[in-house]
C-alpha atoms as one frame of an Amber mdcrd trajectory, in Angstrom:
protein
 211.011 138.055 258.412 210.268 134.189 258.612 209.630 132.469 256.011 205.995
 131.554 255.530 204.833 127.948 256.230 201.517 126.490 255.599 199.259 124.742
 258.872 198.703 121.973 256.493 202.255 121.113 256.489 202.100 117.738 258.922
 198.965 116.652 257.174 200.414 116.624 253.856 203.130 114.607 254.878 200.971
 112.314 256.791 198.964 111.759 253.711 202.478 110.789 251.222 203.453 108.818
 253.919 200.664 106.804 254.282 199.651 106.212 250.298 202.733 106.155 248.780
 205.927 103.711 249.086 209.078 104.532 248.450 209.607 102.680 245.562 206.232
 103.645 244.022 207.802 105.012 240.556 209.757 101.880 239.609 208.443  99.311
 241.282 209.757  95.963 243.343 212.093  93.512 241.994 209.921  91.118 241.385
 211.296  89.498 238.172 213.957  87.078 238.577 217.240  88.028 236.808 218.005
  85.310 233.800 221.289  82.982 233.860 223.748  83.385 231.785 223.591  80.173
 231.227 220.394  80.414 229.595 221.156  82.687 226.600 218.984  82.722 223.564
 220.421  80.238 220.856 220.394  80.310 217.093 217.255  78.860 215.305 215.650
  78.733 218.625 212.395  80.222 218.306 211.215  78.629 214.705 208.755  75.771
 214.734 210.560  72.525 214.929 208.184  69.320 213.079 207.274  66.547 214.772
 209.634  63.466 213.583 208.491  61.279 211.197 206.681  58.069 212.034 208.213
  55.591 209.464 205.634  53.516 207.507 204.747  49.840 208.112 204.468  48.698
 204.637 207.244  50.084 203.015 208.100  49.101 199.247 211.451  48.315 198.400
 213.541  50.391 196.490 213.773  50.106 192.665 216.410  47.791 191.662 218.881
  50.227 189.692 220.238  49.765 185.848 223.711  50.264 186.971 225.200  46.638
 186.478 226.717  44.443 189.426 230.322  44.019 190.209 230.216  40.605 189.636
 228.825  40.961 186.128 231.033  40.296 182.916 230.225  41.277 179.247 229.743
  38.765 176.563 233.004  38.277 174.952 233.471  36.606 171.443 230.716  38.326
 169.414 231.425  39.205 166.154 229.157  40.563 163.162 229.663  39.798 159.757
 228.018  43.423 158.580 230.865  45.375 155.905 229.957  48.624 157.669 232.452
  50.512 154.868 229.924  49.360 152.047 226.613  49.921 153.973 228.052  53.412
 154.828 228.997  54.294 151.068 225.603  52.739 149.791 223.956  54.856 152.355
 225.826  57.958 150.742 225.569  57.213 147.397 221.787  56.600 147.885 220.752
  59.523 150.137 219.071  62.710 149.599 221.327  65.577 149.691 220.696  67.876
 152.447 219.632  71.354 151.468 221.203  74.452 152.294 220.221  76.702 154.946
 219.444  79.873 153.598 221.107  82.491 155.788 221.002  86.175 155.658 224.398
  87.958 155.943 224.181  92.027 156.943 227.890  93.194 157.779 231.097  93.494
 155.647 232.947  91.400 158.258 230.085  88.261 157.103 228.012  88.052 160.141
 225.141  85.742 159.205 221.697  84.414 160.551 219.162  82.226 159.720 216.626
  83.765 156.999 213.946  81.816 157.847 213.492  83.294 161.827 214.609  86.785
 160.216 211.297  87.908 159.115 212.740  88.795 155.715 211.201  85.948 154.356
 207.792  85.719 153.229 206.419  82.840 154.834 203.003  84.051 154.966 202.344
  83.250 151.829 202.518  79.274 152.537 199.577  79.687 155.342 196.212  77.661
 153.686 194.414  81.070 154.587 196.169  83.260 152.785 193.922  85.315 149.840
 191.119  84.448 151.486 188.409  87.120 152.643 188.303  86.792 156.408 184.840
  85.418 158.190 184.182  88.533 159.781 184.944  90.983 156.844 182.341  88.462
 154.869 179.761  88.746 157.527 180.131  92.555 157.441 179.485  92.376 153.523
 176.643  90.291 153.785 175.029  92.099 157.022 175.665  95.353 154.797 173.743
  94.062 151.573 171.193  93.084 153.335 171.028  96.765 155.668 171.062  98.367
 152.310 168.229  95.683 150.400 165.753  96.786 153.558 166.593 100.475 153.521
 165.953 100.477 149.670 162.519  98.203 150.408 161.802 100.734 153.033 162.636
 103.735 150.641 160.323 101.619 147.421 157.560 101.559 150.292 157.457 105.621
 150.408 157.586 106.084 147.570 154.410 104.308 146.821 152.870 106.151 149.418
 153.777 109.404 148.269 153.372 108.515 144.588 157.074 108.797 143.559 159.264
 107.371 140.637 162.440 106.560 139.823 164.510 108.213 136.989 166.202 105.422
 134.924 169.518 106.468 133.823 169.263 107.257 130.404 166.797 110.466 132.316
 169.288 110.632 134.924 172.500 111.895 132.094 169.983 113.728 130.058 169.151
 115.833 132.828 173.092 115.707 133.769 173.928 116.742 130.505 171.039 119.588
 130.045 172.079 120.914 133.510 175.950 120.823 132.359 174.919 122.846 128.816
 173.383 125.370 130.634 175.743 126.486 132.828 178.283 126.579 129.975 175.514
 129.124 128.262 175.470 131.142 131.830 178.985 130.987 132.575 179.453 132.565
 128.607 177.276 135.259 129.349 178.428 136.432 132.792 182.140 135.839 131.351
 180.722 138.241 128.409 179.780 141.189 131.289 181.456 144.169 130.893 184.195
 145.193 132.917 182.536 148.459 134.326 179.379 147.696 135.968 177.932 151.387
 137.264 174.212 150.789 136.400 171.701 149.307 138.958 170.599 147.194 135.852
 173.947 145.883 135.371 174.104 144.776 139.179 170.859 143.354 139.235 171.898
 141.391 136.134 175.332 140.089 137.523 174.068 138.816 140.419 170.822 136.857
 139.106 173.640 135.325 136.530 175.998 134.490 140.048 172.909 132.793 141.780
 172.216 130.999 138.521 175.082 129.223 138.300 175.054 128.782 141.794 171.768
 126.575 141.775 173.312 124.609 138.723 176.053 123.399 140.411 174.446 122.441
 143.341 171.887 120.405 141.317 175.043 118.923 138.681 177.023 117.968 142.398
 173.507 116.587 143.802 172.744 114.401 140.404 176.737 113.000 140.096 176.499
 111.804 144.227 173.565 109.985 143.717 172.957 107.612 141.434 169.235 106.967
 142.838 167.474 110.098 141.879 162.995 110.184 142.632 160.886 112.763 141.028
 156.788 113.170 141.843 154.579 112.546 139.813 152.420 115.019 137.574
């Protein structure tokens, strides 16, 4: 059979004819091929400075130290100076130089200077040293005067709520009676007897435990604080 072609056939071509050119997909030659002679040159494409506009008024250069040619040196100068003498009072005279005290840490006698070793105590020679810092004395001072309000703020309670202060002759008294009578209940729940199969016995060990209990929490109380406030009767 024939093979099939379409009606629109002419048309089509018509159509690519008329919109498209032949060299549609790379374009005309319209950029002009470069010389050779015009090849791209080292340092070329940096910014070049304008030149410099010398100045009107220009100072003259410093006349130099370095002496002429036609200079000469004064000849026929003489002093009368015994250098040999001056040099020998000069030694006689002089302080000795101290020694450099040096630090040596091998076998083979490798030394250094002791001084920039750090072994040395040179702190000791600063006019500050022993003295209390200014900002360890200003925490002193700001906490003696916290602790004068809180105890003018604690006095002030107290007066309100009709409290006083136990002096400390009371305060080791009390210390003391407290320590005597825990020796007495520590004795007699040491002097318990080994067997305890009574509910008596039970009852009795364990009032004796929270006995001694209660006295050493008021003996540890009474030795932390050396302030110690009681009501009044």
């Amino acid at each position: 059979p024939l093979r099939y072609i379409s009606k629109f056939r002419p048309f089509v071509k018509h159509e690519a004819e008329k919109n498209k050119s032949r060299w549609k997909t790379m374009g005309p030659a319209k950029v002009a091929v470069p010389s050779p002679k015009d090849f791209l040159q080292k340092h070329s494409k940096e910014p070049k400075l304008p030149p410099r506009k010398k100045e009107q008024n220009s100072k003259k250069p410093p006349a130099l130290s370095v002496p002429r040619r036609t200079d000469r040196p004064v000849m026929g100068i003489q002093s009368k100076k015994n250098f040999i003498n001056t040099n020998a009072v000069a030694a006689i005279r002089g302080v000795p130089k101290k020694p450099q005290p040096f630090c040596v840490d091998t076998r083979q006698g490798d030394k250094y200077l002791l001084e920039t070793s750090g072994l040395a105590p040179k702190y000791i020679k600063k006019k500050d040293y022993g003295v209390t810092p200014k900002y360890v004395a200003r925490r002193n001072e700001e906490r003696k005067r916290a602790k004068e309000e809180y105890e003018a703020s604690i006095l002030e309670d107290l007066k309100k709520k009709a409290m006083k202060k136990l002096s400390d002759e009371e305060r080791t008294n009390v210390l003391q009676a407290l320590k005597k009578n825990w020796q007495e209940t520590q004795r007699e729940y040491l002097g318990l007897s080994v067997v305890i199969d009574t509910m008596h016995k039970k009852m009795h060990k364990q009032r004796l435990e929270l006995k001694l209990k209660e006295l050493e929490q008021d003996i540890q109380a009474l030795e932390m604080h050396e302030d110690v406030y009681i009501a009044n009767e």
